[in-house]
Coordinates of C-alpha atoms and ligand atoms in Angstrom, one line a residue:
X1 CA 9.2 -38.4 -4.9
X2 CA 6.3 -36.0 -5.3
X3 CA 5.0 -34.5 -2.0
X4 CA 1.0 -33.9 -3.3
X5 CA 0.8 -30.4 -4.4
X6 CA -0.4 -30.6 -8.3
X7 CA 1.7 -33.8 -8.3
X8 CA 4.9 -31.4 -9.1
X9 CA 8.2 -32.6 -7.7
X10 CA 9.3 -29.4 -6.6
X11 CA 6.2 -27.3 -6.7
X12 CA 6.8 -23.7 -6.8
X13 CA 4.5 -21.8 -3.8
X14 CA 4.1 -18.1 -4.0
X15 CA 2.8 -16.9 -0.1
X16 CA 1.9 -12.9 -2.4
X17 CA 1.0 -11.8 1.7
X18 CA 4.4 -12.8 3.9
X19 CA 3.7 -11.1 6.8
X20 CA 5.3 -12.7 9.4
X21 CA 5.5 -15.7 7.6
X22 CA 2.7 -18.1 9.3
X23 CA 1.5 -19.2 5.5
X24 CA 4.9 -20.0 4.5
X25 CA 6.7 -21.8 7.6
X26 CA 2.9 -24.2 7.2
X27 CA 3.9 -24.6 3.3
X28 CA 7.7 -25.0 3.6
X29 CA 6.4 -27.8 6.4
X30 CA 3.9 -29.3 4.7
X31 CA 5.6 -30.0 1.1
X32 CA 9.2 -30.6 2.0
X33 CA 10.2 -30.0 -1.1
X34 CA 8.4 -27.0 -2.2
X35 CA 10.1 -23.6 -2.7
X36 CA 8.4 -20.7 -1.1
X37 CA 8.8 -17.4 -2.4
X38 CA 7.1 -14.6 0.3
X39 CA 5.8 -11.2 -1.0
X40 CA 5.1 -7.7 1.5
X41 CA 4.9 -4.6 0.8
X42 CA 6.2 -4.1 4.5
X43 CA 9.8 -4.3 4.8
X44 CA 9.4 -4.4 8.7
X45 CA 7.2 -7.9 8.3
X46 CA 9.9 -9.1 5.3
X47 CA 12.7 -8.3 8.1
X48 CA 11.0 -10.6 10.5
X49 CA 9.7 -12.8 8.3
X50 CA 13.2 -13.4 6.8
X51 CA 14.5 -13.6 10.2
X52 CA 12.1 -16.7 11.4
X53 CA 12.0 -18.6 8.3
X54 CA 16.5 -18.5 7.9
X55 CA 16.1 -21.9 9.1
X56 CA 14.8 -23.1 5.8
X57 CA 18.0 -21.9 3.6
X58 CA 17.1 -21.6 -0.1
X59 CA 13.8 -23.0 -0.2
X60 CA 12.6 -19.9 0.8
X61 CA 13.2 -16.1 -0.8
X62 CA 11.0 -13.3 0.4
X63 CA 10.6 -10.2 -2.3
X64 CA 10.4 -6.6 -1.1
X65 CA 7.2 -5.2 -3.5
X66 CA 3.3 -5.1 -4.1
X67 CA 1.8 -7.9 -4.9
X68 CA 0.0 -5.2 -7.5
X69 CA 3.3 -5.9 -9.2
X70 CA 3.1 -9.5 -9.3
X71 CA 4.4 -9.9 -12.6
X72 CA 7.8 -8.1 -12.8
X73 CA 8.0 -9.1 -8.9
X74 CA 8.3 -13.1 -10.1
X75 CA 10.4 -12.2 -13.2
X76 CA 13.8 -13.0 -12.9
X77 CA 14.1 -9.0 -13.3
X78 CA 12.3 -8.1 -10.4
X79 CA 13.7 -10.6 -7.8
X80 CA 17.6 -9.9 -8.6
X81 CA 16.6 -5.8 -8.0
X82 CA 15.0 -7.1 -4.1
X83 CA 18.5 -8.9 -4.3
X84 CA 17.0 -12.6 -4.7
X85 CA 18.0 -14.5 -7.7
X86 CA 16.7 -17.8 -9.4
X87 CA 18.6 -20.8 -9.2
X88 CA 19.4 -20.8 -12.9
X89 CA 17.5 -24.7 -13.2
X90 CA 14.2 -23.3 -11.8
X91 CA 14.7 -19.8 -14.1
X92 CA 11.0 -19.7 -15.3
X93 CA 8.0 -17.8 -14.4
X94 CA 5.5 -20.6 -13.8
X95 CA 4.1 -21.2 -10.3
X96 CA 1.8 -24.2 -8.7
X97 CA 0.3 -22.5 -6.1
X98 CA -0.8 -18.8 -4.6
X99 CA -1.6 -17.8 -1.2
X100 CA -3.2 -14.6 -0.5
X101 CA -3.7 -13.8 3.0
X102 CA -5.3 -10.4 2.5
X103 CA -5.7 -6.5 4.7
X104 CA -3.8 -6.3 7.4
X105 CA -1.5 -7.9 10.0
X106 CA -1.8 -8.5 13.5
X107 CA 1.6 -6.8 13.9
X108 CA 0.6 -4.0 11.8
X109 CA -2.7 -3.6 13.8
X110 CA -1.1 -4.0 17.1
X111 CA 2.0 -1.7 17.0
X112 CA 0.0 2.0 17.6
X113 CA 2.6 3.5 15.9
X114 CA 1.7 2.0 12.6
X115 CA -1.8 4.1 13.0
X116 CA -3.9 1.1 12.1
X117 CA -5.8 0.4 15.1
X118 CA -8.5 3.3 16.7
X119 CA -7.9 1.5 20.2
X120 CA -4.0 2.5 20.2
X121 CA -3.1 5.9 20.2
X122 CA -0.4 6.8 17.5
X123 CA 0.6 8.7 14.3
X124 CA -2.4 8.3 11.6
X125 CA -0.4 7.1 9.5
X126 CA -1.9 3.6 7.9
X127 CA 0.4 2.8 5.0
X128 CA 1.1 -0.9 4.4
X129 CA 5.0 0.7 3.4
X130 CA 5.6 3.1 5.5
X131 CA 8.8 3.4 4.1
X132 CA 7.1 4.2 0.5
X133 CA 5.9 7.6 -1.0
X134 CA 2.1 7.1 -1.0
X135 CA 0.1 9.9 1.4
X136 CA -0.9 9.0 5.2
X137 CA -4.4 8.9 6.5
X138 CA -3.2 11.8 8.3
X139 CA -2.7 13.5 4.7
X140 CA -5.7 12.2 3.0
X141 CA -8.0 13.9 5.7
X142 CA -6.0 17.1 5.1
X143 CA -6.5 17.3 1.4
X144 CA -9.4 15.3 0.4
X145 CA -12.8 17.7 0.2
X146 CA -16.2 16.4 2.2
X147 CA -17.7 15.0 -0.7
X148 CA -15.3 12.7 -1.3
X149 CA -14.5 11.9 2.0
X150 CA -17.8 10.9 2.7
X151 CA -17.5 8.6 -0.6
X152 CA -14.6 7.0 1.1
X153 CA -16.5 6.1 4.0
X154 CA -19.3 4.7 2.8
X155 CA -18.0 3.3 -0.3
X156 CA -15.2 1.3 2.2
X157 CA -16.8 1.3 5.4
X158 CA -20.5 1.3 4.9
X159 CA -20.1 4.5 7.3
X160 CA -23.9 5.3 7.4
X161 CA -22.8 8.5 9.2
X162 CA -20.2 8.8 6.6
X163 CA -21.1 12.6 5.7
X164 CA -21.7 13.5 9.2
X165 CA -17.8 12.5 9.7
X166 CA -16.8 14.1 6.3
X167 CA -18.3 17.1 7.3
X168 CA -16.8 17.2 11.1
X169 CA -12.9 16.5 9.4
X170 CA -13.3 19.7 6.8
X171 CA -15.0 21.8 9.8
X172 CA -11.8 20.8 11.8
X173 CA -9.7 21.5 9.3
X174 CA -11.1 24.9 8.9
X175 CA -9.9 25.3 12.2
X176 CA -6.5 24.3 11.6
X177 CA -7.1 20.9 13.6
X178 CA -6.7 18.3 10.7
X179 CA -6.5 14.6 12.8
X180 CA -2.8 14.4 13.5
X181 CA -3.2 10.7 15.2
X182 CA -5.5 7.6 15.2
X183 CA -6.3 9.3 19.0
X184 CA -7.5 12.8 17.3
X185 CA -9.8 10.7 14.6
X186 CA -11.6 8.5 17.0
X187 CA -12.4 11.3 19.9
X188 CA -13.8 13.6 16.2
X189 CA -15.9 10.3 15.4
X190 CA -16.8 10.0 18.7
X191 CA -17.8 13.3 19.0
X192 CA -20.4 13.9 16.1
X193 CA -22.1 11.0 16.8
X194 CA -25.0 11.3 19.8
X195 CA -24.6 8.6 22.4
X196 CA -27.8 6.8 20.7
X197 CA -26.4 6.6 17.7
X198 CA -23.1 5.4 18.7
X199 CA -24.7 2.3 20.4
X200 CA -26.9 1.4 18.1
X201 CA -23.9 0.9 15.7
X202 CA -22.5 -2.0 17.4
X203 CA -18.2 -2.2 17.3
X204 CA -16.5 0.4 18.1
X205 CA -17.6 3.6 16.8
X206 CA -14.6 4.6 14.4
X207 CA -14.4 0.9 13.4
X208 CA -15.6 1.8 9.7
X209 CA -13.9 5.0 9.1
X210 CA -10.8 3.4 9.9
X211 CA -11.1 0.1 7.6
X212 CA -12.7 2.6 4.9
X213 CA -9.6 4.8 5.3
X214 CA -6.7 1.8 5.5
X215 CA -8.3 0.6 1.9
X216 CA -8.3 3.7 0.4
X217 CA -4.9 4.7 1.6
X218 CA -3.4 1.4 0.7
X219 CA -5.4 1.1 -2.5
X220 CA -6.4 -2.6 -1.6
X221 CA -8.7 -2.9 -4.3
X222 CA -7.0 -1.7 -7.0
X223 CA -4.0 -4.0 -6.6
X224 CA -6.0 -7.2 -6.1
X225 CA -7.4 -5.8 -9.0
X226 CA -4.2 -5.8 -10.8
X227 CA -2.7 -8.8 -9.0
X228 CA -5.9 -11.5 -10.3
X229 CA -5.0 -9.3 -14.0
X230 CA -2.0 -10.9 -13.7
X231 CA -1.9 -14.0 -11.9
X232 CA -2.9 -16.5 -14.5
X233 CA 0.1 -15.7 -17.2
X234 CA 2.1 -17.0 -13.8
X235 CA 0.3 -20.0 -13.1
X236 CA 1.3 -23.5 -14.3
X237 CA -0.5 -26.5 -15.0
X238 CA -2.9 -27.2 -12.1
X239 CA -2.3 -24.3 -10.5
X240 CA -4.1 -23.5 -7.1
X241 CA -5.0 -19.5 -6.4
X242 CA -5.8 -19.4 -2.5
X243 CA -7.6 -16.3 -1.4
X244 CA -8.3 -15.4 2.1
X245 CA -10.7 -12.0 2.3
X246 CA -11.8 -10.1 5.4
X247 CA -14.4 -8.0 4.1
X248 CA -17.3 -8.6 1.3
X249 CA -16.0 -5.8 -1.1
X250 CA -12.3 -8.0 -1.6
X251 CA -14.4 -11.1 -1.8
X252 CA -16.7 -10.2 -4.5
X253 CA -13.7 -9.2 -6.7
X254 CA -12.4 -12.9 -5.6
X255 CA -15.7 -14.7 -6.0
X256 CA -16.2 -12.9 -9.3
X257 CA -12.7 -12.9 -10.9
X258 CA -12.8 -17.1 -10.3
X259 CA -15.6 -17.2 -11.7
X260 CA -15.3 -15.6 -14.9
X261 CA -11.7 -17.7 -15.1
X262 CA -14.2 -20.7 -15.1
X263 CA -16.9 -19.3 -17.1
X264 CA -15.5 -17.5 -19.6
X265 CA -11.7 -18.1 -20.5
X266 CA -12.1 -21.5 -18.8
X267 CA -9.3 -21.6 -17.7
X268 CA -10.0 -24.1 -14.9
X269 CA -12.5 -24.4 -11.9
X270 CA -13.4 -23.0 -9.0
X271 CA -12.8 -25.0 -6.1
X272 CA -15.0 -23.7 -3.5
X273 CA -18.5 -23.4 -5.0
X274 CA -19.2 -21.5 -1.7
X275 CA -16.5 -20.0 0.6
X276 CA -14.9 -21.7 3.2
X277 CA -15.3 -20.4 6.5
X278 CA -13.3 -20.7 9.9
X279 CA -14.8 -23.3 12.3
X280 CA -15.6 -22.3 16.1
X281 CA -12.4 -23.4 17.2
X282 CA -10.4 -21.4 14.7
X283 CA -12.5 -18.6 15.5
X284 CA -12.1 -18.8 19.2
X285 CA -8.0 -19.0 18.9
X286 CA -8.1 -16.2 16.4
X287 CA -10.5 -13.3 16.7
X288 CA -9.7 -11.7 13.1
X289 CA -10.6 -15.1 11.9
X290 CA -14.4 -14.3 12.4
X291 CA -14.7 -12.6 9.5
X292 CA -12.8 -14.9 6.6
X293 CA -13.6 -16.5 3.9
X294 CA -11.5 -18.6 1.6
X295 CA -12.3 -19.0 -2.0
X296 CA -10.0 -21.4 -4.3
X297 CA -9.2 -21.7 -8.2
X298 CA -7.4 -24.6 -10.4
X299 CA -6.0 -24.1 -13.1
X300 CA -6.7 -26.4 -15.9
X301 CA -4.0 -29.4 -16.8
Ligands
SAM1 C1 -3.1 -10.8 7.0 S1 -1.4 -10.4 6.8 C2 -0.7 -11.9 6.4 C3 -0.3 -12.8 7.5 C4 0.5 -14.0 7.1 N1 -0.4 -15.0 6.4 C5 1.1 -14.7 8.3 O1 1.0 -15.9 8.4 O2 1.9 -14.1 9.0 C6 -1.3 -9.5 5.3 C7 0.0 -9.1 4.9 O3 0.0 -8.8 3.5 C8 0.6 -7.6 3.2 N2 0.0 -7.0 2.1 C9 -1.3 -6.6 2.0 N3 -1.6 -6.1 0.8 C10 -0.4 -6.2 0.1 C11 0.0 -5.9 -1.3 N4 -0.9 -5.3 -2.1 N5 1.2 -6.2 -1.7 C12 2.1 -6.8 -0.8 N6 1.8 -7.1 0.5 C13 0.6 -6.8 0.9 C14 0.5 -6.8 4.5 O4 1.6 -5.8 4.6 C15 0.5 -7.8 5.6 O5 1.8 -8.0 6.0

């Protein structure tokens, strides 16, 4: 019996943004007989993740690694060093779907410690894997010179008052008062800005700087990059690519990597000539939702 997903009997689902596993307990659900593999680059989410989908046994295997690394994370190689290995009849590198939930989680926003979030106080820290060797926020701030800073903001913020900030972070640092916490930044965005300004920008004040800072230090866009580089040597016959973006610089890499795949190598078709967006409803339950958009791809037969 085939359960509807590219008309595979036991299609092959890749969830490349775990998380706490939402994506992949829906999936597992839906396609009863679909395996589920679950990629983070947080081993905190994995934990818990791993933790609330036990229930499904071996149809589900969550990998420790950046989805940046998609390839050798989905070769036999790179699941048996995370300590997963194929069952040795489904020991191929071919996939049905991907689902890419992109940016950040509501646990790693909520949990000030993290230093995602300018409402919670907490070390500025803003790494995806904390438990990996890439700088802090708190780092980046100290070593990076105005000029770029101010690149970083605008480039990943659209901070208007992006060298006004850059400017207010060296002066601070001349001082010997580099941000420490997510606290320290928002109170020196805060305080360059006049009052007029800071109304007029609607959203919280340090709203930008922070987004701009989280994609820089997490180099979001250079490992979608990299993933949709290697995505389609993974995807088998009728393939589906599911991207969810929250913000217009991931989804015009999405919206323009699907379409050359159509255009160009045409290797298939876009699904959603225009993205699809949440409804009221959705966006009432789910705040973050406001701001998605979903783009699909099939890959040819
Ligand atoms: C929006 S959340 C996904 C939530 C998930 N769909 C759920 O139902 O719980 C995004 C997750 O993707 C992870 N992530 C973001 N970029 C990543 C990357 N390049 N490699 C691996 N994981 C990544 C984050 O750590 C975070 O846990």
């Amino acid at each position: 019996m085939e359960d509807g997903l590219g008309g595979k009997d036991h299609p092959r689902i890749v969830d490349g943004t775990l998380g706490l596993g939402g994506y992949s307990e829906a999936m597992l659900r839906e396609f009863p007989r679909a395996e589920v593999i679950g990629i983070d680059r947080d081993a905190e989410a994995l934990r818990r993740a791993r933790v609330r989908l036990e229930e499904w046994g071996p149809r589900f295997s969550a990998v420790y690694t950046n989805f940046g690394n998609l390839q050798s994370a989905l070769s036999g190689e790179g699941l048996g060093v995370s300590g997963w290995q194929f069952p040795p009849e489904l020991k191929s590198n071919m996939f049905d779907a991907f689902v890419f939930d992109l940016g950040v989680s509501n646990m790693q926003l909520s949990e000030g410690e993290r230093g995602f979030s300018f409402q919670r106080d907490g070390p500025l820290d803003m790494r995806m894997d904390p438990e990996g060797d890439a700088p802090t926020a708190a780092e980046v701030l100290a070593r990076t010179d105005a000029k770029e800073l101010a690149r970083i903001f605008w480039e990943y913020g659209e901070e208007r008052h992006s060298r006004r900030i850059a400017a207010q972070v060296e002066e601070c640092r001349r001082r010997g008062k580099s941000p420490q916490t997510t606290g320290e930044l928002a109170a020196l965005i805060r305080g360059c800005l006049p009052e007029p300004v800071q109304r007029k920008m609607g959203g919280h004040p340090a709203r930008r700087v922070f987004q701009a800072l989280r994609i820089f230090v997490n180099d979001e866009l250079g490992e979608l990059e990299a993933m949709l580089e290697q995505l389609p040597a993974l995807a088998a016959e009728g393939c589906l690519a599911v991207i969810v973006s929250y913000h217009s610089l991931e989804d015009r890499i999405v919206k323009h990597r699907f379409r050359a795949w159509e255009k160009e190598t045409g290797w298939g078709r876009v699904l959603t000539k225009h993205p699809v967006l949440p409804g009221e409803e959705e966006m009432e339950r789910n705040y973050k939702s406001r701001s998605a958009k979903l783009r699909a791809f099939q890959f040819s037969d």
